PDB file of C-alpha atoms in Angstrom:
ATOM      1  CA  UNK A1054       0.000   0.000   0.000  1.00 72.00           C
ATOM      2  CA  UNK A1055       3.298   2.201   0.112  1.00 74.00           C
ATOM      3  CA  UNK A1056       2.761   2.979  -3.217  1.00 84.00           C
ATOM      4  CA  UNK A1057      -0.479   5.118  -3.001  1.00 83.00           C
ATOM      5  CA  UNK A1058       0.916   8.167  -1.596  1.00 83.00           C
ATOM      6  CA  UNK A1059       2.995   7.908  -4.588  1.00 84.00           C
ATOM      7  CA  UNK A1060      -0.547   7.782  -6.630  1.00 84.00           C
ATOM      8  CA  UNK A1061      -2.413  10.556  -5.141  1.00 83.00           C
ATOM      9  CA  UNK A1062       1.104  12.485  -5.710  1.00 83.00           C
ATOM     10  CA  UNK A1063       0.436  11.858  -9.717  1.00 85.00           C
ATOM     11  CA  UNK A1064      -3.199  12.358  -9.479  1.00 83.00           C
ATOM     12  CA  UNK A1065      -3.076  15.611  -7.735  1.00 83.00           C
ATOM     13  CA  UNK A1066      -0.129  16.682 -10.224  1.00 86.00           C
ATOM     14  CA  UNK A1067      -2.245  15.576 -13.490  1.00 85.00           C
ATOM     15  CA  UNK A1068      -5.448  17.948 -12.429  1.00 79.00           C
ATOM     16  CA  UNK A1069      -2.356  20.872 -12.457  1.00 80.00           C
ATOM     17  CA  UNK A1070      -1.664  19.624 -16.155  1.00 79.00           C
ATOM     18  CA  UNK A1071      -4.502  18.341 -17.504  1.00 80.00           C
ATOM     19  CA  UNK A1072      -7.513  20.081 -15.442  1.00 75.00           C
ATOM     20  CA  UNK A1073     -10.855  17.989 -15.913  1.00 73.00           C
ATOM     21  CA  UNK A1074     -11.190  19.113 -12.760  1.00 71.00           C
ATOM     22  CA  UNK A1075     -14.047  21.609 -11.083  1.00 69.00           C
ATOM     23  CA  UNK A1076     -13.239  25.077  -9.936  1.00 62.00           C
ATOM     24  CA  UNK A1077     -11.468  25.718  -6.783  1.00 57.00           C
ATOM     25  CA  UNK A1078     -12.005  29.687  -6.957  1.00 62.00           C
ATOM     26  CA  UNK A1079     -15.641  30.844  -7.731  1.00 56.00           C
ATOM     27  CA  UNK A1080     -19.153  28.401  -7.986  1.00 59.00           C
ATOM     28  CA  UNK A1081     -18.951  24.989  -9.171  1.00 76.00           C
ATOM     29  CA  UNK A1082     -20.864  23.349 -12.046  1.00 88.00           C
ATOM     30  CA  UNK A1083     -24.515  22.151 -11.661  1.00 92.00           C
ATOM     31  CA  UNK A1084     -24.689  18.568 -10.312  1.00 92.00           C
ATOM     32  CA  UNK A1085     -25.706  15.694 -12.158  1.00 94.00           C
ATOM     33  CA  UNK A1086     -27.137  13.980  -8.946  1.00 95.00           C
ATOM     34  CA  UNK A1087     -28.860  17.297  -8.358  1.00 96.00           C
ATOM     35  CA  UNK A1088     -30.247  17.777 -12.125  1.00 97.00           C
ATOM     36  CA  UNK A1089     -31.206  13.894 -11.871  1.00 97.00           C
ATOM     37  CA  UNK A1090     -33.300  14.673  -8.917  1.00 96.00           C
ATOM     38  CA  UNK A1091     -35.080  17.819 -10.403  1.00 97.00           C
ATOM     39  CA  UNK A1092     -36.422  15.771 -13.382  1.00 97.00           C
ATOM     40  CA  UNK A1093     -37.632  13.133 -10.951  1.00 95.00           C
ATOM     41  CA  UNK A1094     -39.630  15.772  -9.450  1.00 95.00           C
ATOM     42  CA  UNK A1095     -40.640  17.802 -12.521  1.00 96.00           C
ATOM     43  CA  UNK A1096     -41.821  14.179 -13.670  1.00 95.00           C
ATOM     44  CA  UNK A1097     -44.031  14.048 -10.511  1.00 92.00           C
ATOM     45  CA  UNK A1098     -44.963  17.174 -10.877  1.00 92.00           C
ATOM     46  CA  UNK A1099     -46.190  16.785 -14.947  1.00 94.00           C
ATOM     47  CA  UNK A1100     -47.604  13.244 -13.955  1.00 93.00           C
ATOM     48  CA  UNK A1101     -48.725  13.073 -10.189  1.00 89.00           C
ATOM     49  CA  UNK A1102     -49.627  10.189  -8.799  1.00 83.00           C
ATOM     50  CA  UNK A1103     -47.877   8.030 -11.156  1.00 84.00           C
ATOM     51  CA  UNK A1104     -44.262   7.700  -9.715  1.00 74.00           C
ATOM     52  CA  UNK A1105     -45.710   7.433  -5.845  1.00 70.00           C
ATOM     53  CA  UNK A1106     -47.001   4.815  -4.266  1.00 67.00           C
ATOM     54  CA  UNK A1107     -50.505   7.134  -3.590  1.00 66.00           C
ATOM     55  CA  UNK A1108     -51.844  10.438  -4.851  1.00 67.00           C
ATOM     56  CA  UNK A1109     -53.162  13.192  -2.298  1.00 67.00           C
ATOM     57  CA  UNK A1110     -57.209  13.108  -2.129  1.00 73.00           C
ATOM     58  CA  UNK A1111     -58.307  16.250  -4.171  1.00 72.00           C
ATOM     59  CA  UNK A1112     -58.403  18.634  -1.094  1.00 74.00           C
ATOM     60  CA  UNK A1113     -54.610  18.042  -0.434  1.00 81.00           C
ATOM     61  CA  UNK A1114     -53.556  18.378  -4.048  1.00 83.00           C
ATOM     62  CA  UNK A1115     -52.765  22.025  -4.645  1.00 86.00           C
ATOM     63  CA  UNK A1116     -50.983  21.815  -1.134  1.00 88.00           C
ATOM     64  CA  UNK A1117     -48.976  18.986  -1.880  1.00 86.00           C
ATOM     65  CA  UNK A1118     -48.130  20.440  -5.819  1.00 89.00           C
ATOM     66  CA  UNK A1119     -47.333  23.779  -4.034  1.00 91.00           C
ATOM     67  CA  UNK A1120     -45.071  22.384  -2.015  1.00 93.00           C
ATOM     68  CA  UNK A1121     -43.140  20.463  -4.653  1.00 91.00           C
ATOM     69  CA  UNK A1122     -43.325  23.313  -7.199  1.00 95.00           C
ATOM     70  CA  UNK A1123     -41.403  25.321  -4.691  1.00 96.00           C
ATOM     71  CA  UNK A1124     -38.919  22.665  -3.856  1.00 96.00           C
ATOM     72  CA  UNK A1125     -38.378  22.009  -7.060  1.00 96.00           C
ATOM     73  CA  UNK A1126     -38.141  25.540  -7.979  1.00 96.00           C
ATOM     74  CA  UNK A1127     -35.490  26.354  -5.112  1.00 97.00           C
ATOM     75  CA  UNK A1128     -33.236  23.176  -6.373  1.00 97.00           C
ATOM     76  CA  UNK A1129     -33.412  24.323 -10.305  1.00 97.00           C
ATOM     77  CA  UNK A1130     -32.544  27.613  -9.397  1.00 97.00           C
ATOM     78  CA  UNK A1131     -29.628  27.116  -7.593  1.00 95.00           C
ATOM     79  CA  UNK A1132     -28.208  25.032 -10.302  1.00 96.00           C
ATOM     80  CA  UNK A1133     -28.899  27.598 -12.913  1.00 95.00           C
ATOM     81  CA  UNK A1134     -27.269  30.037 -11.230  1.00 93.00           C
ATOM     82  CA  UNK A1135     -24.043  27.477 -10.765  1.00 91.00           C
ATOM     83  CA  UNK A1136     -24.333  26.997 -15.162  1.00 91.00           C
ATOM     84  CA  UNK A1137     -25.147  30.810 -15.497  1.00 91.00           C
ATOM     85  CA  UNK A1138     -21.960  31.952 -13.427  1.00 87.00           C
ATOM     86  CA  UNK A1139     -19.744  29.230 -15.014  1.00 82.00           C
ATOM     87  CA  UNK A1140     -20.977  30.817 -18.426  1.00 78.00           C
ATOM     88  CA  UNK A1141     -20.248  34.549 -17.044  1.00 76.00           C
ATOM     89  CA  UNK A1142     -16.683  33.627 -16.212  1.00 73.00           C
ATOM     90  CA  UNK A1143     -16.067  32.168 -19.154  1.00 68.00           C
ATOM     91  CA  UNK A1144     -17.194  35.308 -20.919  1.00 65.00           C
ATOM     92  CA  UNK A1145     -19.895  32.863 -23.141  1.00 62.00           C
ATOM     93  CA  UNK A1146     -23.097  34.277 -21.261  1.00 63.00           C
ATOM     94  CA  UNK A1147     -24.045  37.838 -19.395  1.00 67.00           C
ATOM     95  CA  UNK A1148     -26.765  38.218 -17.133  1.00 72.00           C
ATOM     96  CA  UNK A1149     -27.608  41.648 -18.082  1.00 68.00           C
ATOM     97  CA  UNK A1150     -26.221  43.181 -15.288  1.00 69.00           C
ATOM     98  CA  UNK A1151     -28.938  41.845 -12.988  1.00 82.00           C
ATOM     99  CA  UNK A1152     -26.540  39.077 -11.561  1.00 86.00           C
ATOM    100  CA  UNK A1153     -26.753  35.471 -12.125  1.00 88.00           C
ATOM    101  CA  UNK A1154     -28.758  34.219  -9.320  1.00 91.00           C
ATOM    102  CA  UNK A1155     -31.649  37.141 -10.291  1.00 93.00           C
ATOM    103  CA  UNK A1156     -31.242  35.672 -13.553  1.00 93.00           C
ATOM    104  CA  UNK A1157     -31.424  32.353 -12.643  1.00 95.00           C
ATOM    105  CA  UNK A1158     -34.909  33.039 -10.352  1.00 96.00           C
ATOM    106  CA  UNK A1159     -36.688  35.074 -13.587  1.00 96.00           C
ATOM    107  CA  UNK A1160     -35.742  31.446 -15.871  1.00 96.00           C
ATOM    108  CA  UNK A1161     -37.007  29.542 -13.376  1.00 97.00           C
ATOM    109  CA  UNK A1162     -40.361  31.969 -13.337  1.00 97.00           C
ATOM    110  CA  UNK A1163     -41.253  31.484 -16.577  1.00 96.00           C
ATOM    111  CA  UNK A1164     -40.544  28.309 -16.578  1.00 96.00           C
ATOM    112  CA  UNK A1165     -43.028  27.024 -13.612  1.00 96.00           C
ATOM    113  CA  UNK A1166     -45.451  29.650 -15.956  1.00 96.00           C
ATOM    114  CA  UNK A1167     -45.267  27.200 -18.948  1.00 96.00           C
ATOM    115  CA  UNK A1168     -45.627  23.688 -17.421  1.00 96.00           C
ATOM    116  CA  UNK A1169     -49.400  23.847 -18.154  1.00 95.00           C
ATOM    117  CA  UNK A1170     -48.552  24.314 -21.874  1.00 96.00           C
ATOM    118  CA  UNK A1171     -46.020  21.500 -21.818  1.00 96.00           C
ATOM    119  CA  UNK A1172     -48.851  18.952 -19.617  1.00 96.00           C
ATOM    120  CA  UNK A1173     -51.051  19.993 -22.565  1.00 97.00           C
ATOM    121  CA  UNK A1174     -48.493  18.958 -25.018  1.00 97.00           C
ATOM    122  CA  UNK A1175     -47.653  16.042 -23.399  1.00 97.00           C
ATOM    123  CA  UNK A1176     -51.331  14.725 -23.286  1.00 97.00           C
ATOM    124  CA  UNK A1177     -51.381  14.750 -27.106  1.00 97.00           C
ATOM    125  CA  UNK A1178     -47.853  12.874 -27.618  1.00 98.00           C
ATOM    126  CA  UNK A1179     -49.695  10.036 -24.631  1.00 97.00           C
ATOM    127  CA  UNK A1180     -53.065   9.898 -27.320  1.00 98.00           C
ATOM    128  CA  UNK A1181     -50.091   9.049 -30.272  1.00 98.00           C
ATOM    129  CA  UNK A1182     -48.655   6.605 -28.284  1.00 97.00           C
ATOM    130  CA  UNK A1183     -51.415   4.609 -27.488  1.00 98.00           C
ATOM    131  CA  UNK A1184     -53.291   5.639 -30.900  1.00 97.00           C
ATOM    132  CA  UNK A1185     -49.992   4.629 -32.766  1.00 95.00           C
ATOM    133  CA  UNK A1186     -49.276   1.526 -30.875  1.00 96.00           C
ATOM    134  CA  UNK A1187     -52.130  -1.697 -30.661  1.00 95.00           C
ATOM    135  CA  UNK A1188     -49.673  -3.158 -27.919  1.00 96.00           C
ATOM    136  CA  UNK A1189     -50.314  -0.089 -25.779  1.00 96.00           C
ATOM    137  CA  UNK A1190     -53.571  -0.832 -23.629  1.00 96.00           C
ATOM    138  CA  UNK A1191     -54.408   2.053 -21.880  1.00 96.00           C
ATOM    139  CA  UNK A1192     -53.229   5.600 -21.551  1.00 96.00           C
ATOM    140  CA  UNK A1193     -51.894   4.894 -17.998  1.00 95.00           C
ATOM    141  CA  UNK A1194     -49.747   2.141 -19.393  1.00 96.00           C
ATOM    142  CA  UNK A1195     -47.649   4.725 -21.655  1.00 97.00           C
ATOM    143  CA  UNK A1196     -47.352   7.049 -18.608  1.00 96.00           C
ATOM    144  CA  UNK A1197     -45.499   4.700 -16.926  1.00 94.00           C
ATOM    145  CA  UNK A1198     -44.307   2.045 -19.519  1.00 95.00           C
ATOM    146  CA  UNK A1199     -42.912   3.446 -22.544  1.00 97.00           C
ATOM    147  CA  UNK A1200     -39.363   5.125 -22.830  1.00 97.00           C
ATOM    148  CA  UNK A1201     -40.245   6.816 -25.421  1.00 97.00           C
ATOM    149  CA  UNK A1202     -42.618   8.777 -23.833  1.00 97.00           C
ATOM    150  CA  UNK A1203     -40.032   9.850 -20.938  1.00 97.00           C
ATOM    151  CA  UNK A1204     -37.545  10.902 -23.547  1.00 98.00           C
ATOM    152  CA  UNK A1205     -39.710  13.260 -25.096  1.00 98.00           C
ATOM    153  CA  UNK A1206     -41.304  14.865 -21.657  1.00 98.00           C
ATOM    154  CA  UNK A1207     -37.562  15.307 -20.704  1.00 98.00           C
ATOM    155  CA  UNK A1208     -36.589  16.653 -24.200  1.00 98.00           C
ATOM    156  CA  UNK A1209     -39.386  19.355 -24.011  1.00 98.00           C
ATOM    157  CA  UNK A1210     -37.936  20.276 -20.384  1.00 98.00           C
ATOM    158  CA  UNK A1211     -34.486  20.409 -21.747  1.00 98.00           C
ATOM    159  CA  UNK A1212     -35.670  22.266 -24.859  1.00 98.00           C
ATOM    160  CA  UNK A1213     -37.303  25.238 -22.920  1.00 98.00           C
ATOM    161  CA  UNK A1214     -33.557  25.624 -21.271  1.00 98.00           C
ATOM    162  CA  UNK A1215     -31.913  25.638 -24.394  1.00 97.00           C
ATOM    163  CA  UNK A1216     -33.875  28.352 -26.600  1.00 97.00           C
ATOM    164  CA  UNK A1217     -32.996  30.245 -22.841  1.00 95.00           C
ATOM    165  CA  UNK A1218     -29.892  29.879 -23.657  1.00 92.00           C
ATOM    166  CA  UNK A1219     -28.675  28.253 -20.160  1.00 94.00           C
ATOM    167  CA  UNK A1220     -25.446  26.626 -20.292  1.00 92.00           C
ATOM    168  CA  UNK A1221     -24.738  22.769 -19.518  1.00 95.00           C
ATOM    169  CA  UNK A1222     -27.971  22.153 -17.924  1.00 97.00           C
ATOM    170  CA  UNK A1223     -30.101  21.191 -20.789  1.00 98.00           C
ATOM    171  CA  UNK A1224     -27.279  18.623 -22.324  1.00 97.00           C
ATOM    172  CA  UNK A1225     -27.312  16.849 -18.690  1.00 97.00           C
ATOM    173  CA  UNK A1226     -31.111  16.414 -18.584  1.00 98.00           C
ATOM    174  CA  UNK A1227     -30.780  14.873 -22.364  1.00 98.00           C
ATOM    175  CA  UNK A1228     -27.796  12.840 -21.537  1.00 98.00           C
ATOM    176  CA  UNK A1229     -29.364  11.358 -18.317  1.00 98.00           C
ATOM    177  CA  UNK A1230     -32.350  10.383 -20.596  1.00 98.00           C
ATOM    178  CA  UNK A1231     -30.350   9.122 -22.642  1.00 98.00           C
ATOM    179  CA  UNK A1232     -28.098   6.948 -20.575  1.00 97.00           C
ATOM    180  CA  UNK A1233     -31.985   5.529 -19.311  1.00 97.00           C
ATOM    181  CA  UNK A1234     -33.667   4.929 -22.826  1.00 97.00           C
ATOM    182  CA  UNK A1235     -31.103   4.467 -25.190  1.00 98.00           C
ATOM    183  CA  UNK A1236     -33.074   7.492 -26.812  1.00 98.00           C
ATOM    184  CA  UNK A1237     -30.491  10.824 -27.521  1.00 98.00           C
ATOM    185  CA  UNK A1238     -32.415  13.735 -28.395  1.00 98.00           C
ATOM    186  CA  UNK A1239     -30.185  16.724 -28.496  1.00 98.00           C
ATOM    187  CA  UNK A1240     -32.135  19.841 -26.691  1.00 98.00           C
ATOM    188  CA  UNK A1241     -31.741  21.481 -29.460  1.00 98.00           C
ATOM    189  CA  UNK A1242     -34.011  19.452 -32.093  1.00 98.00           C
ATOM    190  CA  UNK A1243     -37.524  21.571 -32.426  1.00 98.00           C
ATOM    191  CA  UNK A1244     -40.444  18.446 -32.064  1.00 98.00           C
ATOM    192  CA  UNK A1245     -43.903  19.513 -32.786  1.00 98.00           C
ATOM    193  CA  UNK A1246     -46.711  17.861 -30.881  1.00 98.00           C
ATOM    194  CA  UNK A1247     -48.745  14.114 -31.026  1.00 98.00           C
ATOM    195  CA  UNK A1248     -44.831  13.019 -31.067  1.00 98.00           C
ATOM    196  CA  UNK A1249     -44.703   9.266 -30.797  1.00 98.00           C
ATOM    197  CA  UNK A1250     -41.411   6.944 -30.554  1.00 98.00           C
ATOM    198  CA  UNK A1251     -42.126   3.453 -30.792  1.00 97.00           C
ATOM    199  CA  UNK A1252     -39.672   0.986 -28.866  1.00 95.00           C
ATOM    200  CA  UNK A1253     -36.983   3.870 -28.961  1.00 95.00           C
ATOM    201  CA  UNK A1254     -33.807   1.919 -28.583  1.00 96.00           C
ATOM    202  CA  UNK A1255     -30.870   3.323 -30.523  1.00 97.00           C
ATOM    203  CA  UNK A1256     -32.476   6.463 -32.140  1.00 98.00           C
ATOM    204  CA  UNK A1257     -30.594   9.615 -32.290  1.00 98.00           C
ATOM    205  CA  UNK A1258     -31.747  13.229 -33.166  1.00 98.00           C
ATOM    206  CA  UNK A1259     -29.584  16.278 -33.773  1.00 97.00           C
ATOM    207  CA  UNK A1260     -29.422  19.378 -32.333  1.00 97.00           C
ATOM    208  CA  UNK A1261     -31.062  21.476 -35.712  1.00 97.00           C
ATOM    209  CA  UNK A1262     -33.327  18.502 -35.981  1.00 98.00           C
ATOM    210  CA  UNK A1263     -37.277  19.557 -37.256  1.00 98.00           C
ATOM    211  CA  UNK A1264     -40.239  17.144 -36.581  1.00 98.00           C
ATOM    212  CA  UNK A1265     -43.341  18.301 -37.563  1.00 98.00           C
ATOM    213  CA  UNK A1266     -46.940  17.273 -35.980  1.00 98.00           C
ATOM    214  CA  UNK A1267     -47.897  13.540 -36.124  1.00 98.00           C
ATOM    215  CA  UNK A1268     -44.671  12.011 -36.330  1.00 98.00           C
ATOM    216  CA  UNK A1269     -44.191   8.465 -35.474  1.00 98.00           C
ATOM    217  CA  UNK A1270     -40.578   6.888 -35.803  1.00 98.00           C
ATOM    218  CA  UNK A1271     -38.908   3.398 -34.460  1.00 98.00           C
ATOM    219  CA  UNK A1272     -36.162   2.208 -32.772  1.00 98.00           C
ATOM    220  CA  UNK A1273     -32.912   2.900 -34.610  1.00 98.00           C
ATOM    221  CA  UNK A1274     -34.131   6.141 -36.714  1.00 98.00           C
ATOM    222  CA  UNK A1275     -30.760   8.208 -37.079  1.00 98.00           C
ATOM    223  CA  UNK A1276     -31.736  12.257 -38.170  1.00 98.00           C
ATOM    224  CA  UNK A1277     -27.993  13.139 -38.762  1.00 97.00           C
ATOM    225  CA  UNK A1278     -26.126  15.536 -39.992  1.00 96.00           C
ATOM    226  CA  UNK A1279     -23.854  14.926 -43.584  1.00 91.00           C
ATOM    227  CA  UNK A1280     -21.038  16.851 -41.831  1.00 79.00           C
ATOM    228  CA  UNK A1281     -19.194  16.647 -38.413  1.00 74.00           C
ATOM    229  CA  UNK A1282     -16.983  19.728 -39.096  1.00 75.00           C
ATOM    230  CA  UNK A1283     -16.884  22.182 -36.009  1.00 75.00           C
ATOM    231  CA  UNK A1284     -16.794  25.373 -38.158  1.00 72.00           C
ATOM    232  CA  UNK A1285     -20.483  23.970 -39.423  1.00 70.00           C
ATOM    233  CA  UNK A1286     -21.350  24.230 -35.871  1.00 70.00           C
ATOM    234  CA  UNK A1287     -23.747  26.964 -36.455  1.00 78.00           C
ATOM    235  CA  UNK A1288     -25.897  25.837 -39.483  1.00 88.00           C
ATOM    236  CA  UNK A1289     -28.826  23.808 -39.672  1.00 94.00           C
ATOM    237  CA  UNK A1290     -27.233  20.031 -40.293  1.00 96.00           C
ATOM    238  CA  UNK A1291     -30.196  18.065 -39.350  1.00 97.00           C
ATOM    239  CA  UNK A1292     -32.912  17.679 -41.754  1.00 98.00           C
ATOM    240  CA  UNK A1293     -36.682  18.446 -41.771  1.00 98.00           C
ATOM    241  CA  UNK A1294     -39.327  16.055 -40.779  1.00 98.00           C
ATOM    242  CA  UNK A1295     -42.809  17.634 -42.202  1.00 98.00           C
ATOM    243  CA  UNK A1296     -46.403  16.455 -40.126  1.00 98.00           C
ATOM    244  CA  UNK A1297     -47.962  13.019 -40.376  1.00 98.00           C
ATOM    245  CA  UNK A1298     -44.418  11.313 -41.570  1.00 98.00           C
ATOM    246  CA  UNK A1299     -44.003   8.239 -40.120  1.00 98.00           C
ATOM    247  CA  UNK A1300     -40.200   6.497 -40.597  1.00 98.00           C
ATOM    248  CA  UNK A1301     -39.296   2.737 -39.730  1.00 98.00           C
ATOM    249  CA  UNK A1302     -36.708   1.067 -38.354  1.00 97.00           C
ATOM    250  CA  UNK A1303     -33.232   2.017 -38.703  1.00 97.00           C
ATOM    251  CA  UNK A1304     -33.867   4.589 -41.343  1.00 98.00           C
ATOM    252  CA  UNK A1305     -31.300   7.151 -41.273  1.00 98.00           C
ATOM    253  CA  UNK A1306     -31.740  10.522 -42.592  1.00 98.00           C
ATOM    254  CA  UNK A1307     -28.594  13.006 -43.038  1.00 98.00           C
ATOM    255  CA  UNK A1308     -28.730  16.655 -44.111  1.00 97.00           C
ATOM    256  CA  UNK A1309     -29.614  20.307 -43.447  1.00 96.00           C
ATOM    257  CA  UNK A1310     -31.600  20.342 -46.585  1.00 96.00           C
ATOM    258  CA  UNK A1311     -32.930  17.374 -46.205  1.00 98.00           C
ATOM    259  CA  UNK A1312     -36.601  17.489 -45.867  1.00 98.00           C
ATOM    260  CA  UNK A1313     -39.362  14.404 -45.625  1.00 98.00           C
ATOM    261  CA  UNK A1314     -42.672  16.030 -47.353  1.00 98.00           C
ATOM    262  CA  UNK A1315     -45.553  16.009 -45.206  1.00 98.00           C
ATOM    263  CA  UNK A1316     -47.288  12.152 -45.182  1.00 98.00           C
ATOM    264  CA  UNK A1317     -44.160  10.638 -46.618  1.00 97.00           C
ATOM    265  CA  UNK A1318     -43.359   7.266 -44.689  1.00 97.00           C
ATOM    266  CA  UNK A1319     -39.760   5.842 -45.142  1.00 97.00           C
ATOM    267  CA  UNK A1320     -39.377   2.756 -45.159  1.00 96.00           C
ATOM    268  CA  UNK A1321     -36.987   0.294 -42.478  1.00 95.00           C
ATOM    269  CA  UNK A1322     -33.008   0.521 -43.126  1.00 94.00           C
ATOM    270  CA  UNK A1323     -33.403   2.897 -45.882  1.00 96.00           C
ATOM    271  CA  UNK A1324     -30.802   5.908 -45.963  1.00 95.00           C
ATOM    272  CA  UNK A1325     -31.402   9.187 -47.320  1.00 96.00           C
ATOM    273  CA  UNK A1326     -29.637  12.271 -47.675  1.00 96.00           C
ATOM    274  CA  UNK A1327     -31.815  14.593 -50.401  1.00 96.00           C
ATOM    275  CA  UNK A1328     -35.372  15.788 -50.030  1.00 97.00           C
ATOM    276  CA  UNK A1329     -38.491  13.450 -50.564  1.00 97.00           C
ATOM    277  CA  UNK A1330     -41.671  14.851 -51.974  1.00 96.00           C
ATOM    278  CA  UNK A1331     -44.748  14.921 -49.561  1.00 97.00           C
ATOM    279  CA  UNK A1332     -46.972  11.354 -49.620  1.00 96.00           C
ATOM    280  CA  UNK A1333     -43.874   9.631 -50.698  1.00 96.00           C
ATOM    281  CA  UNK A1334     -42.954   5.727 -49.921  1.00 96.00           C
ATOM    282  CA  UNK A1335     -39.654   4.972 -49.990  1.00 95.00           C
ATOM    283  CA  UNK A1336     -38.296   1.595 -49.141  1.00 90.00           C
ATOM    284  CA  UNK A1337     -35.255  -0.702 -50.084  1.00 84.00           C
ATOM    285  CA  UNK A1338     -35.885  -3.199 -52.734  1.00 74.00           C
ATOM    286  CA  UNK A1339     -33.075  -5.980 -54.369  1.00 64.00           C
ATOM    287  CA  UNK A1340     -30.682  -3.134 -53.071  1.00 64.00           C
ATOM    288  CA  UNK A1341     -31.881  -0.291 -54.313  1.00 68.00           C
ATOM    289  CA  UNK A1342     -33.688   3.018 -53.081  1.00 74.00           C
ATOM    290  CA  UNK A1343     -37.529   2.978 -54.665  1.00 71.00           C
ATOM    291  CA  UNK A1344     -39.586   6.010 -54.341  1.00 72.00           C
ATOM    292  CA  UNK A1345     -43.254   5.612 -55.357  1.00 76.00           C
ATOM    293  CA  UNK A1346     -46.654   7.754 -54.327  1.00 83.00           C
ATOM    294  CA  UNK A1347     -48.088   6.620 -51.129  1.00 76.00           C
ATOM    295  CA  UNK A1348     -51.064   5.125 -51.544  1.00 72.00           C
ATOM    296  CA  UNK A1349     -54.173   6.537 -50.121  1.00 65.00           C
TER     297      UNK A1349
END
């Protein structure tokens, strides 16, 4: 055991010359074990009753949402102020001379102010899950069954951070989803509503990713970009899914100009990288790419 001093001598000496290492001067980052336990309550909060072992009777409710709203609210603040000042010292955020945790309490405001919107949204992506699935038997069965329902309640939490523009926090909450579902939506990706991933495993979206209204895609459904440069960092790389598009399994499709026509359905392991004209099939045949009117 002589040799560990030796050991922590070398550690201590590589976080001098190779950093990876959080800030002794000034606030640290948010916490993944803290972020982790916000989304378990926001998920409460969207869906109560459904992750406890009991719901309040109806006269206790609004006391017992109050008092997790405010929790909750307390916790998410004081890790957006931790991303917000990290941003501010690294000169890649300002919060408008107000200061960061003032900043962090008006996000968190508005925030709270558009979870009605979001439950409302959510309801219609539950009705095209069990709509778009005959396996799915009741409503309450997606709620707390299907991954692919969690991914996109946490991607439309995430999202609201990201148009905000708050650092590091929105990539955690996608990346913890992620590491749960096998489902990696970047916070970025703009989903319109009645969104409806079917078994989920292995699909990927990208960050300039747009999906329409009525959009139902399987496990394995890449929407990539053609490029991995970093000086195409700030274009659109991700294509364009228009509404009522529905894309089988392990379809990829590559390309900031890339857009699926509204009512197109792509077929399973086909790969496309140029536009597709609305109520389009395309699907692999003897090795080749066939694209034929849908039929109605």
């Amino acid at each position: 055991m002589e040799r560990l001093t030796e050991s922590v001598k070398a550690l201590v000496s590589s976080y001098e010359d190779y950093g990876l290492i959080n800030h002794f001067n000034g606030p640290n980052l948010p916490s993944r074990e803290s972020i982790e336990g916000i989304l378990a309550d926001l998920d409460a909060i969207l869906f109560p009753g459904f992750r406890e072992n009991e719901l309040p009777d109806e006269e206790s409710l609004q006391l017992t949402i109050a008092e997790r709203v405010y929790r909750t609210a307390r916790k998410l603040a004081n890790e957006i102020e931790k991303s917000l000042s990290f941003s501010c010292r690294t000169n890649n955020f300002t919060c408008e001379g107000i200061g960061c945790r003032t900043m962090a309490e008006l996000i968190v405001e508005d925030f709270f102010s558009q979870l009605p919107e979001m439950r409302r949204v959510l309801s219609l992506d539950v009705a095209a899950a069990y709509r778009g699935d005959p396996a799915a038997k009741s409503i309450e069965e997606v709620i707390v069954a299907y991954p692919g329902l969690q991914a996109i309640a946490v991607h439309r939490l995430a999202h609201y951070f990201w148009v905000r523009e708050v650092p590091l926090i929105p990539r955690m909450m996608s990346e913890i989803i992620h590491g749960r579902t096998g489902i990696d939506i970047h916070p970025g990706a703009t989903i319109g509503e009645s969104f409806f991933i079917d078994h989920g495993t292995g699909v990927v979206i990208g960050e300039t990713t747009v999906i329409g209204r009525n959009v139902k895609i399987y496990q394995g459904v890449t929407l990539g970009a053609l490029s991995v440069k970093k000086d195409e960092a700030d274009k659109k790389r991700h294509p364009t899914i228009e509404d009522d598009v529905t894309i089988y399994s392990g379809a990829t499709i590559l390309g900031g100009k890339t857009v699926i026509g509204r009512g197109s359905v792509i077929g399973g392991n086909v790969w496309v990288t140029e536009s597709v004209p609305p109520d389009t099939l395309v699907y692999v045949k003897t090795g080749e790419h066939i694209l034929r009117p849908k039929e109605r």
